[in-house]
Amino acid sequence: MRKLVLKMSVSIDGFVGGPNGEVDWLIRNMDDRAAIWVVDTLRQAGVHIMGSRTYHDMAAYWPTSTEPFAAPMNEIPKVVFSRKGLSSSTATTTTALRDASRIRDARGDVPAPLSPSANTWTEAVIARDLVEEIARLKQQDGKIILAHGGAGFVQSLVEHDLVDEYRLLVHPVVLGRGLPIFSRAASFDVKLVSTTAFPSGSVANVYQRR
């Protein structure tokens, strides 16, 4: 069996987004060493899984990104969880996409030509039954199953006790309120596997489910 790994950026008070899904705080606290850690995690994945709103954000952003995360984000196959299927409406994107695009524009980054791996987004597998599909994916051979978000999707993964390992990049910021990921979880224990500190003040903590 292969394991399901959840990789998320969180504030020190445990939120993965602001009250309206804002993520500008995590982008401004990313340094080169933290980025290398994230890319290494991405490269360990055999499949990326996500909720439908995160899918729309990422599909609109990564195929023309010049950031170091772009190659593994575009190349690795995706499974998108949506009970209703996927809509082509831009209304399905979120504040996270707007924040990332605004910061990219402020840096003066010029979008790259469409990635040759962009078809992995249009060819993403659509899954409707969370527990059944995760069980099927875990039974397959290959590299880890990597979950990205959004918050509601991750809450469901945690609620159903489907996550085997948590890789949480804790950023040096307090949001006060926002989007949690453990709000629907029953109490459980984890084992701290590693801690890595970065120059920006972010800390990567890896926990395994006991």
Short mmCIF file of C-alpha atoms in Angstrom, two decimals:
data_model
loop_
_atom_site.label_atom_id
_atom_site.label_comp_id
_atom_site.label_asym_id
_atom_site.label_seq_id
_atom_site.Cartn_x
_atom_site.Cartn_y
_atom_site.Cartn_z
CA MET A 1 0.00 0.00 0.00
CA ARG A 2 1.11 3.56 -0.60
CA LYS A 3 0.39 6.32 1.88
CA LEU A 4 -1.59 9.53 1.65
CA VAL A 5 0.45 12.61 2.56
CA LEU A 6 -1.15 15.96 3.27
CA LYS A 7 1.05 18.96 2.47
CA MET A 8 -0.31 22.31 3.58
CA SER A 9 0.95 25.74 4.57
CA VAL A 10 -0.54 26.86 7.89
CA SER A 11 -0.34 29.91 10.14
CA ILE A 12 0.98 29.43 13.67
CA ASP A 13 -2.61 29.55 14.91
CA GLY A 14 -3.59 26.69 12.62
CA PHE A 15 -5.31 28.26 9.61
CA VAL A 16 -4.62 27.43 5.95
CA GLY A 17 -6.30 30.55 4.62
CA GLY A 18 -7.73 33.83 5.84
CA PRO A 19 -11.47 34.24 6.49
CA ASN A 20 -12.09 34.62 2.74
CA GLY A 21 -9.39 32.16 1.66
CA GLU A 22 -6.57 34.73 1.48
CA VAL A 23 -3.12 33.20 0.98
CA ASP A 24 -0.92 36.26 0.41
CA TRP A 25 0.63 35.64 3.85
CA LEU A 26 2.08 32.27 2.84
CA ILE A 27 3.50 33.60 -0.42
CA ARG A 28 5.35 36.47 1.25
CA ASN A 29 6.88 34.10 3.84
CA MET A 30 8.35 31.63 1.33
CA ASP A 31 12.14 31.59 0.94
CA ASP A 32 14.38 29.59 -1.40
CA ARG A 33 15.13 26.80 1.08
CA ALA A 34 11.45 26.37 1.98
CA ALA A 35 10.65 26.29 -1.74
CA ILE A 36 13.19 23.48 -2.24
CA TRP A 37 11.52 21.54 0.58
CA VAL A 38 8.13 21.95 -1.09
CA VAL A 39 9.45 20.93 -4.53
CA ASP A 40 11.08 17.85 -3.02
CA THR A 41 7.74 16.85 -1.51
CA LEU A 42 5.96 17.44 -4.81
CA ARG A 43 8.49 15.26 -6.65
CA GLN A 44 7.77 12.37 -4.28
CA ALA A 45 4.15 12.19 -5.43
CA GLY A 46 2.76 9.65 -7.85
CA VAL A 47 -0.59 11.46 -7.95
CA HIS A 48 -1.93 14.80 -6.73
CA ILE A 49 -5.40 14.83 -5.18
CA MET A 50 -7.47 17.95 -4.50
CA GLY A 51 -10.94 19.40 -4.22
CA SER A 52 -12.65 20.96 -7.19
CA ARG A 53 -12.12 24.62 -6.25
CA THR A 54 -8.41 24.09 -5.67
CA TYR A 55 -8.28 22.27 -9.00
CA HIS A 56 -9.73 25.29 -10.83
CA ASP A 57 -7.28 27.64 -9.11
CA MET A 58 -4.27 25.47 -9.92
CA ALA A 59 -5.33 24.66 -13.48
CA ALA A 60 -5.60 28.38 -14.18
CA TYR A 61 -2.21 29.20 -12.65
CA TRP A 62 0.44 26.48 -12.94
CA PRO A 63 0.46 25.74 -16.70
CA THR A 64 1.96 29.19 -17.41
CA SER A 65 3.94 29.66 -14.19
CA THR A 66 7.72 30.13 -14.12
CA GLU A 67 8.00 29.23 -10.41
CA PRO A 68 10.04 26.21 -9.27
CA PHE A 69 6.86 24.41 -8.19
CA ALA A 70 5.37 24.56 -11.67
CA ALA A 71 7.11 21.57 -13.28
CA PRO A 72 6.06 18.93 -10.71
CA MET A 73 2.63 20.52 -10.36
CA ASN A 74 2.07 20.21 -14.10
CA GLU A 75 3.72 16.85 -14.76
CA ILE A 76 2.18 14.65 -12.06
CA PRO A 77 -1.29 13.09 -12.67
CA LYS A 78 -4.27 14.50 -10.80
CA VAL A 79 -7.43 13.17 -9.18
CA VAL A 80 -10.10 15.78 -8.45
CA PHE A 81 -12.90 15.11 -5.97
CA SER A 82 -16.25 16.61 -6.92
CA ARG A 83 -19.74 15.21 -6.46
CA LYS A 84 -21.08 17.41 -9.28
CA GLY A 85 -18.23 17.12 -11.78
CA LEU A 86 -16.21 20.10 -12.98
CA SER A 87 -17.53 23.41 -14.26
CA SER A 88 -15.72 25.59 -16.79
CA SER A 89 -17.01 28.77 -15.14
CA THR A 90 -14.40 31.20 -13.79
CA ALA A 91 -16.74 31.71 -10.82
CA THR A 92 -15.31 28.46 -9.45
CA THR A 93 -11.90 30.04 -8.78
CA THR A 94 -11.11 31.52 -5.37
CA THR A 95 -9.31 34.30 -3.53
CA ALA A 96 -6.17 32.13 -3.53
CA LEU A 97 -5.85 32.41 -7.31
CA ARG A 98 -6.40 36.15 -7.22
CA ASP A 99 -3.78 36.58 -4.48
CA ALA A 100 -1.20 34.46 -6.33
CA SER A 101 -1.83 36.23 -9.64
CA ARG A 102 -1.62 39.69 -8.03
CA ILE A 103 1.69 38.86 -6.34
CA ARG A 104 3.07 37.39 -9.57
CA ASP A 105 2.14 40.59 -11.41
CA ALA A 106 3.69 42.76 -8.67
CA ARG A 107 6.97 40.84 -9.04
CA GLY A 108 6.91 41.52 -12.75
CA ASP A 109 6.86 37.82 -13.65
CA VAL A 110 5.91 37.20 -17.26
CA PRO A 111 3.75 34.09 -17.78
CA ALA A 112 5.57 31.31 -19.59
CA PRO A 113 4.28 29.55 -22.71
CA LEU A 114 1.78 26.83 -21.92
CA SER A 115 3.53 23.90 -20.26
CA PRO A 116 3.84 20.78 -22.46
CA SER A 117 2.44 18.91 -19.44
CA ALA A 118 -0.68 21.09 -19.19
CA ASN A 119 -2.80 18.19 -20.45
CA THR A 120 -2.56 16.57 -17.00
CA TRP A 121 -5.06 19.19 -15.85
CA THR A 122 -7.60 18.60 -18.61
CA GLU A 123 -7.15 14.84 -18.27
CA ALA A 124 -7.56 14.80 -14.49
CA VAL A 125 -9.59 11.88 -13.14
CA ILE A 126 -12.86 12.98 -11.53
CA ALA A 127 -13.80 11.05 -8.37
CA ARG A 128 -17.03 11.35 -6.38
CA ASP A 129 -16.74 8.88 -3.49
CA LEU A 130 -13.92 10.04 -1.21
CA VAL A 131 -13.41 6.96 0.97
CA GLU A 132 -13.79 4.48 -1.88
CA GLU A 133 -11.41 6.31 -4.23
CA ILE A 134 -8.74 6.85 -1.58
CA ALA A 135 -8.86 3.15 -0.70
CA ARG A 136 -8.42 2.32 -4.39
CA LEU A 137 -5.48 4.70 -4.77
CA LYS A 138 -3.77 3.34 -1.65
CA GLN A 139 -3.95 -0.20 -3.01
CA GLN A 140 -1.99 0.79 -6.10
CA ASP A 141 1.76 0.56 -6.42
CA GLY A 142 3.79 3.72 -6.82
CA LYS A 143 4.86 6.89 -5.08
CA ILE A 144 2.84 8.71 -2.45
CA ILE A 145 -0.63 10.19 -2.85
CA LEU A 146 -0.23 13.91 -2.18
CA ALA A 147 -3.18 16.02 -1.06
CA HIS A 148 -3.19 19.80 -1.52
CA GLY A 149 -6.57 21.26 -0.50
CA GLY A 150 -8.75 23.22 -0.30
CA ALA A 151 -9.77 23.50 3.33
CA GLY A 152 -13.13 21.74 3.01
CA PHE A 153 -11.63 18.84 1.08
CA VAL A 154 -8.84 18.45 3.64
CA GLN A 155 -11.35 18.58 6.49
CA SER A 156 -13.08 15.60 4.88
CA LEU A 157 -9.81 13.67 4.56
CA VAL A 158 -9.05 14.28 8.24
CA GLU A 159 -12.60 13.55 9.36
CA HIS A 160 -12.49 10.13 7.68
CA ASP A 161 -8.98 9.44 9.04
CA LEU A 162 -7.51 8.98 5.55
CA VAL A 163 -4.25 10.90 6.05
CA ASP A 164 -1.17 8.84 6.93
CA GLU A 165 1.34 11.69 7.12
CA TYR A 166 1.05 15.43 7.67
CA ARG A 167 3.69 17.73 6.17
CA LEU A 168 2.83 21.15 7.54
CA LEU A 169 4.82 24.23 6.59
CA VAL A 170 4.12 26.57 9.51
CA HIS A 171 4.53 30.22 8.56
CA PRO A 172 5.48 32.96 11.07
CA VAL A 173 2.13 34.71 10.97
CA VAL A 174 -0.99 34.87 13.15
CA LEU A 175 -4.25 35.22 11.23
CA GLY A 176 -6.61 35.33 14.21
CA ARG A 177 -9.39 33.70 12.20
CA GLY A 178 -9.64 31.84 8.94
CA LEU A 179 -9.98 28.39 7.40
CA PRO A 180 -9.01 25.49 9.72
CA ILE A 181 -8.38 21.90 8.63
CA PHE A 182 -8.92 20.02 11.90
CA SER A 183 -12.31 21.46 12.88
CA ARG A 184 -14.15 18.21 12.06
CA ALA A 185 -11.50 15.83 13.41
CA ALA A 186 -11.86 13.45 16.31
CA SER A 187 -8.93 13.48 18.74
CA PHE A 188 -5.91 11.47 17.56
CA ASP A 189 -2.18 11.19 18.23
CA VAL A 190 0.67 11.78 15.79
CA LYS A 191 4.41 11.17 15.92
CA LEU A 192 6.80 13.99 15.03
CA VAL A 193 9.18 12.64 12.38
CA SER A 194 11.19 15.73 11.48
CA THR A 195 11.42 19.49 11.92
CA THR A 196 13.19 21.81 9.47
CA ALA A 197 13.57 25.55 10.06
CA PHE A 198 14.01 28.03 7.19
CA PRO A 199 15.53 31.55 7.00
CA SER A 200 12.10 33.20 6.61
CA GLY A 201 11.04 31.85 10.00
CA SER A 202 8.84 29.12 8.52
CA VAL A 203 9.18 25.64 9.99
CA ALA A 204 8.34 22.36 8.23
CA ASN A 205 6.96 19.76 10.64
CA VAL A 206 6.34 16.21 9.46
CA TYR A 207 3.99 14.06 11.52
CA GLN A 208 2.91 10.46 11.02
CA ARG A 209 -0.42 9.13 12.19
CA ARG A 210 -0.02 6.77 15.16
#
